[in-house]
Each structure stands twice: as C-alpha cells, then as structure tokens.
Amino acid sequence: MSEVISIQNLSKTFGKKQVLNNVNLSISAGVVYALVGKNGVGKTTLLRTLLGLEIPTSGESKVFDLNSQKYDWKIRQRVGYVAEGLQMYEWMTIREILWFVSRFYPTWDFEYEKQLVEKFSLDRKAKIKHLSRGFKSKLLLTMAMAHRPQLLILDEATSGLDVAVRREFLECVVETVEKEGHTVIISSHLLQDVERIADSIGFLHNGKIEKTYSVDELKNTFRKVQVSFDVYPENIELEGVLHQQQLGRECMLTIRDYNQLHEKALREMGGKDIRIVHMSLEDVFVECLTEEAII
Ligand code: ADP
C-alpha cells in the first residue's frame, strides 16, 4: 500500500511552548486514521501543518509525497478538510458558495455535489447565516467531498452536533470511504465516533505519537472482568491489572492481555461467575490511557 502521509521528526513551538516534539507518522492509502489526545495537545496544529497552514519549527511532512510547505496548494486541491469553526462567507447562499468553491477544484463533480445536497436536504436558496450548526457542518462536508478528494481530514468536525446529525455525517463518510477507498484522518474527542469509523488510532501525548494501534487490537488488549466471591480475598494480585473496583462481594477488574491464567488464578482465589464485560473505546481511553499504560 502506498503512503499518503509521511511525517518525519516534526516539531512545532509557539513562543516558548513546544507543542509537537519529533512526531513521526506514516499513514497508508485507504486507512481511516484517528488522531486522539486531550484538548490542547496539538492535534489541530499537526493537521494544519500537513496542509501547509502551519510552518514546522523543524522536521518535515509530506502528503501524497509532496512537501507540505512547498506544495501546499497542490495538496489542498486533493484534500477535503472539515474543521471546527471553519469560516464561510455567511452572506452567500448555499448555491453561491458551492459554485464559488467548485472553481478551485479541477476535479469537482457536480453530479456528486447534487447527490450530497439531496442526501443532506440542503436548500440551495438558503443563506449560510441562517443555517443551523448541523446544516453548516453538512454543507462543509459537501464542500469537502464534492471534489472527490483522495484524503479527507476531519478535525473535530462533528463537535457540537446532535447525535442524529453526527450519525448521518459519519455514515456519509463511511459510505464514501468504502466506495472510493479514500484515506481519512479524523481527530475527535468523541470516541464513539472514532470507534465507529477508524481502523487505526494514534495517541498524541507530550508532543509525540508513540505508537499506532488498530482499533480492534486496542479493544482486544484490554478486558473488563467481573467476578464474584463468597469471601472477598484480602489481596487480588494479578499481572496486568490496571483497575480494580470492589462492589460488595463483586470485583470489577480491568486487565491488560487477559488470558486463561488470569481466570485460573481468580478461580483459585474463590472467584466465580467470571464474566467479561464489553469495553468501548471510550472505556479503554478513560481507564487505560490515563494510567499511561499504552502511550
Ligand atoms: P488540539 O487540537 O489538540 O486541541 P491545538 O493544536 O489546537 O490542540 O493547540 C495546541 C497548543 O498550541 C495549545 O496550547 C494552543 O493554545 C497552542 N496554539 C495553537 N495555535 C497557536 C497559535 N497560532 N499561537 C500560539 N499558540 C497556539
């Protein structure tokens, strides 16, 4: 698979503040990559650097093998970008802005634009300033996708949208990705969204992305195990336990690389009714990442 993104030793400081510290990352074509991390860790800065909108202090990034600084315009013609708070000409109508934006993209597909406008029930006569937040996001996604970009960057694109609109928005992304084999980078603090669409996930922490995980691998690495005891043991000492919570005579354990040896040890302590409880990506993030167990 060819590489769509290649980042090498990229650092960025704002004044004295080092936001990115030697980031290395490569993303192959056709992958839906989630960039996750706490607020203010530098996700937006990294994504803007890819598009040539921020200049790195050192290091280099390439998109489609083109240097982000030298070929920013060429890159942007092949990328769909939706970011929280992206400004539009509020006085324009939907028809006007779509026409205006289409001029910048040689690959604009008017038939596809029509399909997206219908899918999202966008009224071409409506003025942007009168649109709700949800419709503005749908319009931004239409603008980002109608030129059939090879790479879609969604930076907190679903923040502030209600659940139904978020779902519609993501379904559209998933559908397009599956049909056209696009590469997507999604940055979101909404891990339900990430879980729904991402293949791989990278955690930005202290200015670095230490490792990229597959979403399935992440969810399979950590298990929440519920076990009950007639007599609660004084000590539950097991390898890989990240969290332990006693609820009466029951215990809820979050365990890394749970296996039969754990189960055997729990039984030897008098444990019964051992059940594995489903962990969402959000559970993994909250319970395991804060322990710095995997970053
Ligand atoms: P995230 O997207 O992870 O929330 P950002 O990339 O927006 O993080 O910001 C990372 C840090 O860089 C924050 O502390 C933010 O205040 C700072 N920052 C971002 N852009 C600028 C800028 N243009 N000037 C100064 N500081 C900035």
mmCIF file of N, CA, C and O and ligand atoms in Angstrom, residues 14 17 19 38-45 54, ligand 1:
data_model
loop_
_atom_site.group_PDB
_atom_site.id
_atom_site.type_symbol
_atom_site.label_atom_id
_atom_site.label_comp_id
_atom_site.label_asym_id
_atom_site.label_seq_id
_atom_site.Cartn_x
_atom_site.Cartn_y
_atom_site.Cartn_z
ATOM 1 N N PHE A 14 5.272 27.243 19.716
ATOM 2 C CA PHE A 14 4.644 28.560 19.651
ATOM 3 C C PHE A 14 5.273 29.351 20.777
ATOM 4 O O PHE A 14 5.062 29.028 21.951
ATOM 5 N N LYS A 17 6.446 27.597 23.971
ATOM 6 C CA LYS A 17 5.696 26.355 24.197
ATOM 7 C C LYS A 17 5.946 25.344 23.080
ATOM 8 O O LYS A 17 5.644 25.595 21.916
ATOM 9 N N VAL A 19 4.781 22.342 21.243
ATOM 10 C CA VAL A 19 3.521 21.610 21.081
ATOM 11 C C VAL A 19 3.783 20.236 20.467
ATOM 12 O O VAL A 19 3.288 19.219 20.948
ATOM 13 N N LYS A 38 -5.790 14.568 24.431
ATOM 14 C CA LYS A 38 -6.528 15.543 25.232
ATOM 15 C C LYS A 38 -6.564 16.889 24.511
ATOM 16 O O LYS A 38 -5.749 17.144 23.623
ATOM 17 N N ASN A 39 -7.477 17.733 24.942
ATOM 18 C CA ASN A 39 -7.559 19.074 24.376
ATOM 19 C C ASN A 39 -6.246 19.811 24.528
ATOM 20 O O ASN A 39 -5.625 19.739 25.586
ATOM 21 N N GLY A 40 -5.840 20.472 23.477
ATOM 22 C CA GLY A 40 -4.645 21.307 23.563
ATOM 23 C C GLY A 40 -3.334 20.559 23.390
ATOM 24 O O GLY A 40 -2.263 21.129 23.575
ATOM 25 N N VAL A 41 -3.385 19.267 23.005
ATOM 26 C CA VAL A 41 -2.121 18.526 22.841
ATOM 27 C C VAL A 41 -1.453 18.792 21.496
ATOM 28 O O VAL A 41 -0.303 18.408 21.293
ATOM 29 N N GLY A 42 -2.214 19.385 20.560
ATOM 30 C CA GLY A 42 -1.575 19.731 19.286
ATOM 31 C C GLY A 42 -2.118 19.001 18.062
ATOM 32 O O GLY A 42 -1.491 19.005 17.004
ATOM 33 N N LYS A 43 -3.304 18.420 18.185
ATOM 34 C CA LYS A 43 -3.880 17.674 17.049
ATOM 35 C C LYS A 43 -4.127 18.612 15.861
ATOM 36 O O LYS A 43 -3.734 18.326 14.736
ATOM 37 N N THR A 44 -4.786 19.743 16.147
ATOM 38 C CA THR A 44 -5.083 20.696 15.072
ATOM 39 C C THR A 44 -3.793 21.225 14.453
ATOM 40 O O THR A 44 -3.680 21.350 13.234
ATOM 41 N N THR A 45 -2.820 21.504 15.297
ATOM 42 C CA THR A 45 -1.544 22.025 14.800
ATOM 43 C C THR A 45 -0.921 21.019 13.831
ATOM 44 O O THR A 45 -0.439 21.395 12.753
ATOM 45 N N GLU A 54 0.456 25.654 8.850
ATOM 46 C CA GLU A 54 1.404 25.980 9.933
ATOM 47 C C GLU A 54 2.788 25.594 9.438
ATOM 48 O O GLU A 54 2.931 24.586 8.730
HETATM 49 P P1 ADP B 1 -5.741 20.351 19.981
HETATM 50 O O1 ADP B 1 -6.193 20.395 18.569
HETATM 51 O O2 ADP B 1 -5.138 19.048 20.376
HETATM 52 O O3 ADP B 1 -6.798 20.777 20.955
HETATM 53 P P2 ADP B 1 -4.117 22.630 19.220
HETATM 54 O O4 ADP B 1 -3.247 22.165 18.115
HETATM 55 O O5 ADP B 1 -5.303 23.456 18.830
HETATM 56 O O6 ADP B 1 -4.534 21.418 20.144
HETATM 57 O O7 ADP B 1 -3.243 23.510 20.203
HETATM 58 C C1 ADP B 1 -2.081 23.003 20.828
HETATM 59 C C2 ADP B 1 -1.470 24.087 21.679
HETATM 60 O O8 ADP B 1 -0.894 25.073 20.841
HETATM 61 C C3 ADP B 1 -2.464 24.802 22.571
HETATM 62 O O9 ADP B 1 -1.841 25.094 23.799
HETATM 63 C C4 ADP B 1 -2.753 26.081 21.820
HETATM 64 O O10 ADP B 1 -3.082 27.119 22.699
HETATM 65 C C5 ADP B 1 -1.409 26.352 21.138
HETATM 66 N N1 ADP B 1 -1.574 27.075 19.868
HETATM 67 C C6 ADP B 1 -2.218 26.626 18.774
HETATM 68 N N2 ADP B 1 -2.153 27.534 17.777
HETATM 69 C C7 ADP B 1 -1.459 28.576 18.261
HETATM 70 C C8 ADP B 1 -1.033 29.839 17.721
HETATM 71 N N3 ADP B 1 -1.335 30.201 16.469
HETATM 72 N N4 ADP B 1 -0.324 30.663 18.527
HETATM 73 C C9 ADP B 1 0.012 30.297 19.788
HETATM 74 N N5 ADP B 1 -0.351 29.142 20.362
HETATM 75 C C10 ADP B 1 -1.076 28.275 19.620
#
